[in-house]
XYZ file of N, CA and C in Angstrom:
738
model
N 89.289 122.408 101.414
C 89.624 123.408 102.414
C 88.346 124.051 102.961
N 88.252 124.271 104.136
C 87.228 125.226 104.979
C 87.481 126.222 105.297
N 86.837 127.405 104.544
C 86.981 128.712 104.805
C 86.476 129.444 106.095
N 86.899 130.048 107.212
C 85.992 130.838 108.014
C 84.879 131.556 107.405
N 83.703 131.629 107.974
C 82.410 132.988 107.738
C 83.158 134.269 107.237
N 83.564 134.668 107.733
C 84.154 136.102 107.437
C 85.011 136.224 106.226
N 85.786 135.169 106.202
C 86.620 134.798 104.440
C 85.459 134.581 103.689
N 84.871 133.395 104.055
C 83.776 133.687 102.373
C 83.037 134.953 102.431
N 82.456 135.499 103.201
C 81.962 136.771 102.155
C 82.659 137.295 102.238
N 84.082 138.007 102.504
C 85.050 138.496 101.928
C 85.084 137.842 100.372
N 85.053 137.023 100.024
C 85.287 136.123 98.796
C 84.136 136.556 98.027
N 82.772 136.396 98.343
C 81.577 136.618 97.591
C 81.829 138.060 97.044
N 81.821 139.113 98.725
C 81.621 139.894 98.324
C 83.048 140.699 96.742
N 83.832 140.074 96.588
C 85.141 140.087 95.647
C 84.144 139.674 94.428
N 83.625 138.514 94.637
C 83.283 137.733 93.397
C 82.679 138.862 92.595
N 81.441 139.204 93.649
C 80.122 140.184 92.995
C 80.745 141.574 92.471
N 81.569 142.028 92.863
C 83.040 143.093 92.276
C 83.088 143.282 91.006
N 83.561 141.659 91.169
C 84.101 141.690 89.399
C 83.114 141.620 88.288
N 82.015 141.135 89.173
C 81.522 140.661 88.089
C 80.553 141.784 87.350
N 81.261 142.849 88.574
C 80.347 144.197 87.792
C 81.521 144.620 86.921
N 82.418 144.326 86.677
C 83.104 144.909 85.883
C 84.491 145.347 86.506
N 84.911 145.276 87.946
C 85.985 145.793 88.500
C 87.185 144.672 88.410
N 88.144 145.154 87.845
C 89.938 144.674 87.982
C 90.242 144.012 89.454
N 90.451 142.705 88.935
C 90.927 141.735 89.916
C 91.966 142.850 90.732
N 93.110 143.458 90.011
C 94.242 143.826 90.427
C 93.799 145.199 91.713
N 92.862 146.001 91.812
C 91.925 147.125 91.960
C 91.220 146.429 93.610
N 91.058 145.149 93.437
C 89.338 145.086 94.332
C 89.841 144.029 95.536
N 91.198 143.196 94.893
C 91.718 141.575 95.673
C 92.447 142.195 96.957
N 93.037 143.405 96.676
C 94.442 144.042 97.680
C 93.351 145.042 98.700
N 91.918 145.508 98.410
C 91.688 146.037 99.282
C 91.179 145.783 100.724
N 90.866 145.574 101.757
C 90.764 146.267 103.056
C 89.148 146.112 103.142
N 88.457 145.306 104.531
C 87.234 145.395 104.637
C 86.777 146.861 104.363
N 87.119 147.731 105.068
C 86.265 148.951 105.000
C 86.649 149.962 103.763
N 87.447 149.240 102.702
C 87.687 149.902 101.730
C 86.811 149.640 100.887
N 86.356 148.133 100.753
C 85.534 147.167 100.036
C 83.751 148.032 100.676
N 83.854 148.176 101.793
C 82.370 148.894 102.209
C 82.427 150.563 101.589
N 83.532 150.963 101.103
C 83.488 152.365 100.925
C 83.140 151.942 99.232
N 83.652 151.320 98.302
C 83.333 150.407 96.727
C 82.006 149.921 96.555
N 81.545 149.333 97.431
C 79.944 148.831 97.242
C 79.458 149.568 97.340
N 79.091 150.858 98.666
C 78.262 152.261 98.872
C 78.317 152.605 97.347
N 79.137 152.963 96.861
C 79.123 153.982 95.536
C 78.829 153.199 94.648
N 79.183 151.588 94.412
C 78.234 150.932 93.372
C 77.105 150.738 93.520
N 76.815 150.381 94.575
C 75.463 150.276 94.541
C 74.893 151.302 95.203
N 73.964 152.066 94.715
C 73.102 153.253 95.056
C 72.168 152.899 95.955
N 71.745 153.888 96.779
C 70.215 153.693 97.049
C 69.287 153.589 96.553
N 68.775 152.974 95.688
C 67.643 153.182 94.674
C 66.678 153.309 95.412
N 65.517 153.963 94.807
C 64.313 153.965 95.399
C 63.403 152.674 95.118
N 62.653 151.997 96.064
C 62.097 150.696 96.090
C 60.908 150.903 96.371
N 60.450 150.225 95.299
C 58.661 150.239 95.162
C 58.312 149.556 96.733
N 57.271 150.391 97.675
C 56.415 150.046 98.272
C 56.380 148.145 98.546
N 55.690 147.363 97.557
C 55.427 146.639 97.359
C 56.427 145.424 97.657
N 57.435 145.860 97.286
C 59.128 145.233 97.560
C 59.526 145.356 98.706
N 59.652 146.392 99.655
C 59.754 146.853 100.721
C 59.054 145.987 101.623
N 57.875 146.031 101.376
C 57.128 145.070 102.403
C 57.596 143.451 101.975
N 57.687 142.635 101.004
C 57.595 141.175 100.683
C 59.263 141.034 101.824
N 60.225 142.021 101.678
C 61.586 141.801 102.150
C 60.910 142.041 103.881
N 60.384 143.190 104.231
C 59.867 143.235 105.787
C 59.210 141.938 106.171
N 58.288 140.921 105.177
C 57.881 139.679 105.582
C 59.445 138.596 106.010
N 59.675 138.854 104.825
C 61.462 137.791 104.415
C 61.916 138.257 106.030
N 62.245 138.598 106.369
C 62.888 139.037 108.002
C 62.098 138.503 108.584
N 60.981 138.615 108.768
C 60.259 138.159 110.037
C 60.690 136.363 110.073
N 61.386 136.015 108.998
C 61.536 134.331 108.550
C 60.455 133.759 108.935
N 58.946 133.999 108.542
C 57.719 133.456 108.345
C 57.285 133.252 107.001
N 57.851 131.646 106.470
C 57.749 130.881 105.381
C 56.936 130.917 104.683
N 55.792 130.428 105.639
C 53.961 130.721 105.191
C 53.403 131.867 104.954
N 53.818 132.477 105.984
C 53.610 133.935 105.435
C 54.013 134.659 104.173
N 55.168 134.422 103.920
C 55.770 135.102 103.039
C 55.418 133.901 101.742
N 55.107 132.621 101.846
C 54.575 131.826 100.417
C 52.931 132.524 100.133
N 52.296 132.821 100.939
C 51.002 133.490 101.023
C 50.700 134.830 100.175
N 51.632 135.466 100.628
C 51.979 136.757 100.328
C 52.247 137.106 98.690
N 53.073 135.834 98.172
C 53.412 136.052 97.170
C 52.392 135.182 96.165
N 52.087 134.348 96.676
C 50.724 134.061 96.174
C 49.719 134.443 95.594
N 49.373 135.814 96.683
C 48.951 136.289 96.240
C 48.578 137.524 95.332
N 50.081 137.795 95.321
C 50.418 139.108 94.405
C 50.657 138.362 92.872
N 50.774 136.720 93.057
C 50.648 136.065 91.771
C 49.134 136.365 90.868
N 48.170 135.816 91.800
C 47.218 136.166 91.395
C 46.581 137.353 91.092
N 46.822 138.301 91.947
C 47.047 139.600 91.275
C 47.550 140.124 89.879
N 48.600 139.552 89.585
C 49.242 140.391 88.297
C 49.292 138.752 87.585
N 48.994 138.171 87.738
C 49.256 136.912 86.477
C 50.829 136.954 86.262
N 51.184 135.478 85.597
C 53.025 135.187 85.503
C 53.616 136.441 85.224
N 52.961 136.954 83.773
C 54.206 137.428 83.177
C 54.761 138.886 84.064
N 53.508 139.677 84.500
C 53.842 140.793 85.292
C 54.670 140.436 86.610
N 53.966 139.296 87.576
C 54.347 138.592 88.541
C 56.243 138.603 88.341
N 56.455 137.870 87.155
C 57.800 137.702 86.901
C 58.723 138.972 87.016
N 58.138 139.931 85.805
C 59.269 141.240 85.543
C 58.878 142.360 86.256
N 57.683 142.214 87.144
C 57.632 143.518 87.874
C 57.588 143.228 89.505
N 57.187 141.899 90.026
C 57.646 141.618 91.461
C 59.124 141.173 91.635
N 59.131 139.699 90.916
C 60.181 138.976 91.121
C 61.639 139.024 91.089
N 61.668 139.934 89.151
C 62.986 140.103 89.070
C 63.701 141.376 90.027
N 62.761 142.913 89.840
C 62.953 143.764 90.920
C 63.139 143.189 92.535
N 62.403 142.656 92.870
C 62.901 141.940 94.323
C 64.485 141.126 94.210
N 64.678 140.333 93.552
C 65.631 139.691 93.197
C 67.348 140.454 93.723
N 66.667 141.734 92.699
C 67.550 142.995 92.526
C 67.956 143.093 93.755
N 67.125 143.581 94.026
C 67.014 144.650 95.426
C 67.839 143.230 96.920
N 67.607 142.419 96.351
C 68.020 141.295 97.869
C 69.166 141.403 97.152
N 69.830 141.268 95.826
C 71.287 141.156 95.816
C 71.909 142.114 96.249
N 71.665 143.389 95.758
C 72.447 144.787 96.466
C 72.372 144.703 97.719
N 70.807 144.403 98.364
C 71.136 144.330 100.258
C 72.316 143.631 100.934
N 72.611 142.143 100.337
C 73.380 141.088 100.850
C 74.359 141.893 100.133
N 74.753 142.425 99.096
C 75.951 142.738 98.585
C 76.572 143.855 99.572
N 75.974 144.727 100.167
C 75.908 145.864 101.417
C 75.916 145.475 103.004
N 75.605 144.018 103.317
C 75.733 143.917 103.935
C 74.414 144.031 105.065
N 73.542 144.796 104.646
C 71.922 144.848 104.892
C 71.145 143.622 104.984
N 71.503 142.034 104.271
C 70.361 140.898 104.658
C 71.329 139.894 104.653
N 71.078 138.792 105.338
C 71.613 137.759 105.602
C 71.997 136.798 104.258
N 72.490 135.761 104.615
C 72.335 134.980 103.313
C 71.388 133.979 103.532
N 70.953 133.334 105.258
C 69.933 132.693 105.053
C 68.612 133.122 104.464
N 68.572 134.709 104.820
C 67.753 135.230 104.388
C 66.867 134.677 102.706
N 68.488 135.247 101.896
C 68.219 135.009 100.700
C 67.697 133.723 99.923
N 68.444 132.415 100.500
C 68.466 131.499 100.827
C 65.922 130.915 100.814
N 65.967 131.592 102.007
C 64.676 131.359 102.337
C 63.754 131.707 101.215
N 64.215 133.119 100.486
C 63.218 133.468 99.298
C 63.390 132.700 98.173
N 64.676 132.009 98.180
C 65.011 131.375 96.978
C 63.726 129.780 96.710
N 63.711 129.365 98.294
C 63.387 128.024 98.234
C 61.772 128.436 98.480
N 61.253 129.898 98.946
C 59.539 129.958 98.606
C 59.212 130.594 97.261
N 60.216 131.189 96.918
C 59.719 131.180 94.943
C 60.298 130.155 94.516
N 60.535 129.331 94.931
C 60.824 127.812 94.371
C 59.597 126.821 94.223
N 59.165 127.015 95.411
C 57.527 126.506 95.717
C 56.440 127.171 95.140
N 56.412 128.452 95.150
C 55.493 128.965 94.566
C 55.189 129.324 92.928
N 56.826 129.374 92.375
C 56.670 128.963 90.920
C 56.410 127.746 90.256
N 57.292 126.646 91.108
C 57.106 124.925 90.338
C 55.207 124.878 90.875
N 54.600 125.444 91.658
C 53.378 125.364 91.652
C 52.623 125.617 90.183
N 52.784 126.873 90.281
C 51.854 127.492 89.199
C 52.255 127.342 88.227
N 53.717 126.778 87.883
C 54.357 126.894 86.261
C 53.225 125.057 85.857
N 53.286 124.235 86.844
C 52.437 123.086 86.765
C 51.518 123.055 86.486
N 50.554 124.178 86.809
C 49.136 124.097 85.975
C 49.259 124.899 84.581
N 49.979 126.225 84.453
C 50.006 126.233 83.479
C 50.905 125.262 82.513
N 51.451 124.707 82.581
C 52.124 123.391 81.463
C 50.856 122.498 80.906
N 49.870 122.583 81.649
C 49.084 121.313 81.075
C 47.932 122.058 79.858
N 48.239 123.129 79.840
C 47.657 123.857 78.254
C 49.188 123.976 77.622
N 50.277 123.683 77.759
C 51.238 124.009 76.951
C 51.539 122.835 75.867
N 52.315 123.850 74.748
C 52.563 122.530 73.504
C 53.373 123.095 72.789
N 53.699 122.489 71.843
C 55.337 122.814 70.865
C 55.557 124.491 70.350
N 56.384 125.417 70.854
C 57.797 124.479 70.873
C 58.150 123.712 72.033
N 58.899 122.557 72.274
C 59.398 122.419 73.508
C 61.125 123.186 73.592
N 60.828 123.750 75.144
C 62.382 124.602 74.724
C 63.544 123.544 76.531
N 64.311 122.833 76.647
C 65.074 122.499 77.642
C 65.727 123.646 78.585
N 65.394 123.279 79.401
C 66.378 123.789 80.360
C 67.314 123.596 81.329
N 68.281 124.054 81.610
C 69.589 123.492 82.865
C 70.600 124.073 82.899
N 71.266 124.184 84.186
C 72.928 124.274 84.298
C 73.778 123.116 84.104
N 75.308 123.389 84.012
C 75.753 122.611 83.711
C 76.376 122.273 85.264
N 77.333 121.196 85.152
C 78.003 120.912 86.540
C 78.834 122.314 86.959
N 78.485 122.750 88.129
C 79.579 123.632 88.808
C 78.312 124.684 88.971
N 77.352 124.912 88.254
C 76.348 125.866 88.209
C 74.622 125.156 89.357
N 74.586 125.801 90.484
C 73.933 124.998 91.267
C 72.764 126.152 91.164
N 72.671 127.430 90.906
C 71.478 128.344 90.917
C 70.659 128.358 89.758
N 69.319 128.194 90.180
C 68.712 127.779 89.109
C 66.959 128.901 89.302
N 67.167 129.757 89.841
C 66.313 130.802 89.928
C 66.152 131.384 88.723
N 66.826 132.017 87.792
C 66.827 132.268 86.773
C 66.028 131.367 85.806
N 66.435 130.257 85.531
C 65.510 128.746 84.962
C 64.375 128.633 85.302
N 63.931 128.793 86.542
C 62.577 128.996 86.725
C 61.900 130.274 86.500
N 62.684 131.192 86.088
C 62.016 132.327 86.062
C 61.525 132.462 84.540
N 62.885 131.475 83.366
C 62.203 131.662 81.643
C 61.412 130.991 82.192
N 61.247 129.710 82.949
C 60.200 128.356 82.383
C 58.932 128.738 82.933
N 58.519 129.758 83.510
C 57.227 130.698 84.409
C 56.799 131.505 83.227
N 57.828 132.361 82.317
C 57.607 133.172 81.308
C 57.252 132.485 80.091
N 57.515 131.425 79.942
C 57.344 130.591 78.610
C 56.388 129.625 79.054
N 56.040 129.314 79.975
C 54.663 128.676 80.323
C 53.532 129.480 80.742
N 53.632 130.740 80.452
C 52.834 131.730 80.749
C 52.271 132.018 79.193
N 52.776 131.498 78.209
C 52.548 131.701 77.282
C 52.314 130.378 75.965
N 52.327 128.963 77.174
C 51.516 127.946 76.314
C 52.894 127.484 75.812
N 53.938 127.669 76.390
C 55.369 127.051 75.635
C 55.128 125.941 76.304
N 55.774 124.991 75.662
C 55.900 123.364 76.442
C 57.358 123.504 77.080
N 58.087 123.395 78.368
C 59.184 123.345 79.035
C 59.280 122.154 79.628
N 60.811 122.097 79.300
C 61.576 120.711 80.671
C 62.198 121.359 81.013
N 62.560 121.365 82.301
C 63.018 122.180 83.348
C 64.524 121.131 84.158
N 65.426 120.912 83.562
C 65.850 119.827 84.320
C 66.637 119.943 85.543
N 66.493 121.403 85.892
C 67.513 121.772 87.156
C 68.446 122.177 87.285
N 69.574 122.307 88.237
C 70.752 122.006 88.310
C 71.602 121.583 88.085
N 72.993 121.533 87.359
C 74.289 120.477 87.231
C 73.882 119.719 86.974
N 73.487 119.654 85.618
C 73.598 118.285 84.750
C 74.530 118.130 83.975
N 75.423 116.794 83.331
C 76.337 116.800 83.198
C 75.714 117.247 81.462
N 76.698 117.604 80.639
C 76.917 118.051 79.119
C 76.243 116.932 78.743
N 76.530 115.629 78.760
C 76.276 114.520 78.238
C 74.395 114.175 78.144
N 74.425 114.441 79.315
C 72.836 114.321 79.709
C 71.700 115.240 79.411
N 72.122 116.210 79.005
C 71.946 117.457 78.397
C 71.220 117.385 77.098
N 72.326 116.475 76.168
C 72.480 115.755 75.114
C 71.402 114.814 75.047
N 71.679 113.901 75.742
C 70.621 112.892 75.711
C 69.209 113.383 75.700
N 68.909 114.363 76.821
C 67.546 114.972 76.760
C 66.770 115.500 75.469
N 67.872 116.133 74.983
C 67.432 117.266 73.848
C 66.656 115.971 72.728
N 67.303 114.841 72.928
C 67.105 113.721 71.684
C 65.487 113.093 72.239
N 65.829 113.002 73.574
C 64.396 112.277 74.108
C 63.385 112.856 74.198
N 63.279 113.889 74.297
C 61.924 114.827 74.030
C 61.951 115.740 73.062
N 62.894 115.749 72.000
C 62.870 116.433 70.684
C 62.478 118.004 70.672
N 63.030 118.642 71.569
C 63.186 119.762 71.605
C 63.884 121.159 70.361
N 62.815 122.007 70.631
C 63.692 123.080 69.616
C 64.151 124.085 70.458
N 64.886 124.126 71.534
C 65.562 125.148 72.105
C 66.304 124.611 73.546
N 67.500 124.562 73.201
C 67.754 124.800 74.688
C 68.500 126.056 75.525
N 68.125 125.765 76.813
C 68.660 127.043 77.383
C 69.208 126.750 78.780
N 70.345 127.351 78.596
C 71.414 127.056 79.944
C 72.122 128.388 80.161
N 72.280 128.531 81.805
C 72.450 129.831 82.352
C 73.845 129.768 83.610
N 74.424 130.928 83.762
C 75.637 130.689 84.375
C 75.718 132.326 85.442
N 75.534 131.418 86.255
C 75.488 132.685 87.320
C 76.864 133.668 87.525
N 77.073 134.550 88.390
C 78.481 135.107 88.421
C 79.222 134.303 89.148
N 79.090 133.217 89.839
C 79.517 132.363 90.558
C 80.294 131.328 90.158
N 79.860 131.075 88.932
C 80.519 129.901 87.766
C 81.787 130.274 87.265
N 82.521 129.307 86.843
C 84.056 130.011 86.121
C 83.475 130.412 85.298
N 84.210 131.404 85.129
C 83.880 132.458 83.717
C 85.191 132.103 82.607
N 85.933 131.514 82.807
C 86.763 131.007 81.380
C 86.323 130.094 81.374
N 84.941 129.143 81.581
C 84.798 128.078 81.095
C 83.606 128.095 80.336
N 82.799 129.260 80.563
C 81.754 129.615 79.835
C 81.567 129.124 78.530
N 83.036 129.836 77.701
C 82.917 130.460 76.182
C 82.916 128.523 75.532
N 83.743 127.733 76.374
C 83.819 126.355 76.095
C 82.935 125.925 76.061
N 82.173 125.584 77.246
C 81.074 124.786 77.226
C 80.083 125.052 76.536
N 80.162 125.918 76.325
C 78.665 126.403 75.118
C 79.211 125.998 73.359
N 80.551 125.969 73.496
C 81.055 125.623 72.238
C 80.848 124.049 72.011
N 81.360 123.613 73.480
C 81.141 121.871 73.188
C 79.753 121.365 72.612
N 78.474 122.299 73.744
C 77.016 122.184 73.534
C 76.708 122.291 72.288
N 77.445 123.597 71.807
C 76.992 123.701 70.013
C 77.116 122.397 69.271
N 78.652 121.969 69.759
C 78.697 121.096 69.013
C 78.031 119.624 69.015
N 77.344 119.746 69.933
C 77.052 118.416 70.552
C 75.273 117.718 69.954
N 75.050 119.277 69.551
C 73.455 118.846 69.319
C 73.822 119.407 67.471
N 72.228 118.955 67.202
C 71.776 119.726 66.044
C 72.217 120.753 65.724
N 72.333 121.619 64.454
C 72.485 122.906 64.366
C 70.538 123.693 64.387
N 69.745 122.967 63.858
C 68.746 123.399 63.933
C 67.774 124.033 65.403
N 68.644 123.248 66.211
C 68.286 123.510 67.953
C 69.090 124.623 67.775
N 68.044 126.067 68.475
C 68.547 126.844 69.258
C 69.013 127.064 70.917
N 70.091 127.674 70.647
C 70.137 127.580 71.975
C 70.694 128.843 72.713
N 69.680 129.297 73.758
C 69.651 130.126 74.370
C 70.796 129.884 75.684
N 71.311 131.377 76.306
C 72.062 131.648 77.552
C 71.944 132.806 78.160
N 72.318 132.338 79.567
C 71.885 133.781 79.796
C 72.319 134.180 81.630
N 72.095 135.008 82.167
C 72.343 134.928 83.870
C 74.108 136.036 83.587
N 74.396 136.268 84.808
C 75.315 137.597 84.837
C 76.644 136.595 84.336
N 76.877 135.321 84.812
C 77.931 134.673 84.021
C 78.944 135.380 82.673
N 77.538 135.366 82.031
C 77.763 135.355 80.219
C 77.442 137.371 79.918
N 77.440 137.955 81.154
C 77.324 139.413 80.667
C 78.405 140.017 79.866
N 79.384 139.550 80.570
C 81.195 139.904 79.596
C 81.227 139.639 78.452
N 80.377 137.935 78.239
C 80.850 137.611 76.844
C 80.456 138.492 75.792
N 81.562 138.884 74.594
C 81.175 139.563 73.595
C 80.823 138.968 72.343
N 81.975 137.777 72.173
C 81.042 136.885 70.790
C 81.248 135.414 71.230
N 80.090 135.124 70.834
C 79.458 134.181 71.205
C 79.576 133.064 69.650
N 79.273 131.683 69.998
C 79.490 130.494 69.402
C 78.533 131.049 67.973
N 78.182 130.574 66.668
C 77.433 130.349 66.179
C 76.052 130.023 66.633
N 75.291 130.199 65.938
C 73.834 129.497 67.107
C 73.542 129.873 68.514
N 74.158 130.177 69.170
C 74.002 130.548 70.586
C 73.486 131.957 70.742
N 72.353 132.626 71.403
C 71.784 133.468 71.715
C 72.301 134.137 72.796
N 72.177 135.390 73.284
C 72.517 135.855 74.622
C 71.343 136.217 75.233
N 70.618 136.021 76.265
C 69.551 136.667 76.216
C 69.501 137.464 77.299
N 69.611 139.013 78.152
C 69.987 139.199 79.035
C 68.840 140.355 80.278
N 67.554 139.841 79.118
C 66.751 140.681 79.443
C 65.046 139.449 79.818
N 64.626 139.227 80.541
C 63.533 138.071 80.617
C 62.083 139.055 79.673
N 62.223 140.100 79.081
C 60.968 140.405 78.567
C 61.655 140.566 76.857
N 62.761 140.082 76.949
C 63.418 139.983 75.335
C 63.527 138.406 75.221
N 62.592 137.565 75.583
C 62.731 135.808 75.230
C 61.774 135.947 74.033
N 62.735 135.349 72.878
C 62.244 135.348 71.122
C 61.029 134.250 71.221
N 60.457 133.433 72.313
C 59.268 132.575 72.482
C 58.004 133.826 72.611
């Protein structure tokens, strides 16, 4: 089925609702401008560092180079790990509440996604070639296509001499499997955006448990798995990028 523009973010904007915590029964029956009167009060005005303010004033101008430049060089400035938890994830923030308000586009978002895409698989590449054991995996499973988060541990754990495979996007369970065996990994880690079914979560991580070693840890993490309260044996929650046990 093909949804009109205006139905899907009607839809998104529902999704992002719940996934703060609001009753299907509460958020599905309301009314565009009821839904704009619910977001105002969830999401606040926060005050936004300077620094943020401007990288999003580049993001508008939709100057690619510019804005890969830009961040470039605020890389080099603060090195990964600051780069990560004090530009990236705060920006991150701040573009979801905008699009969630109605304030930035989605190509918008879209555009920052695919120049910190470039500008992390850059630099996570040179640092990998001083990295070494542990090796920790990474991926979504099928249905899970955002993988910003994944690049954001594998930047933090190669910032720190971890050895990472990074395998992307929607890979199937099986292959998952196979990996963990072919490069003998001690960790894997798979992440589930708010976008993903959320009753399929608590499964697939159960199948995963079961599928590998018990000695492999395995990490999760992304707004998906914020609800979950208990979790598989072995399985970690991790919901904070400056709380990774590497």
């Amino acid at each position: 089925r093909i949804y009109p523009q205006q139905q899907l973010r009607r839809l998104q904007r529902i999704r992002r609702l719940l996934d703060q915590g609001m009753r299907p029964g509460k958020v599905v029956t309301l009314s565009d401008s009821e839904l704009d009167i619910l977001e105002s009060e969830l999401y606040q005005q926060d005050a936004v560092d300077a620094a943020i303010e401007d990288i999003i004033t580049v993001l508008q101008t939709t100057d690619a180079s510019k804005l890969e430049a830009m961040l470039t060089g605020i890389y080099r400035q603060q090195g990964m790990q600051a780069f990560i938890t004090a530009t990236v994830s705060p920006l991150l923030h701040t573009i979801g509440k905008r699009w969630a308000t109605g304030r930035l586009q989605i190509f918008e978002e879209h555009l920052l996604s695919q120049v910190l895409n470039r500008v992390l698989n850059r630099e996570i590449s040179v640092l990998q070639q001083d990295a070494g054991k542990p090796r920790v995996l990474l991926a979504t499973l099928p249905g899970e296509e955002h993988t910003l988060g994944l690049l954001m541990v594998s930047a933090l754990l190669s910032s720190r001499q971890v050895a990472v495979v990074n395998l992307g996007a929607e890979v199937p369970l099986s292959q998952v499997v196979a990996a963990v065996e072919r490069f003998q990994v001690d960790v894997v880690g798979v992440t589930f955006s708010g976008a993903y079914q959320y009753e399929n979560i608590r499964s697939d991580l159960i199948e995963l448990r079961q599928s590998i070693a018990e000695k492999i840890d395995i990490w999760t993490g992304g707004e998906g798995v914020r609800r979950l309260r208990k979790l598989p044996p072995g399985v970690t929650k991790i919901m904070s990028l400056d709380k990774l046990p590497l």
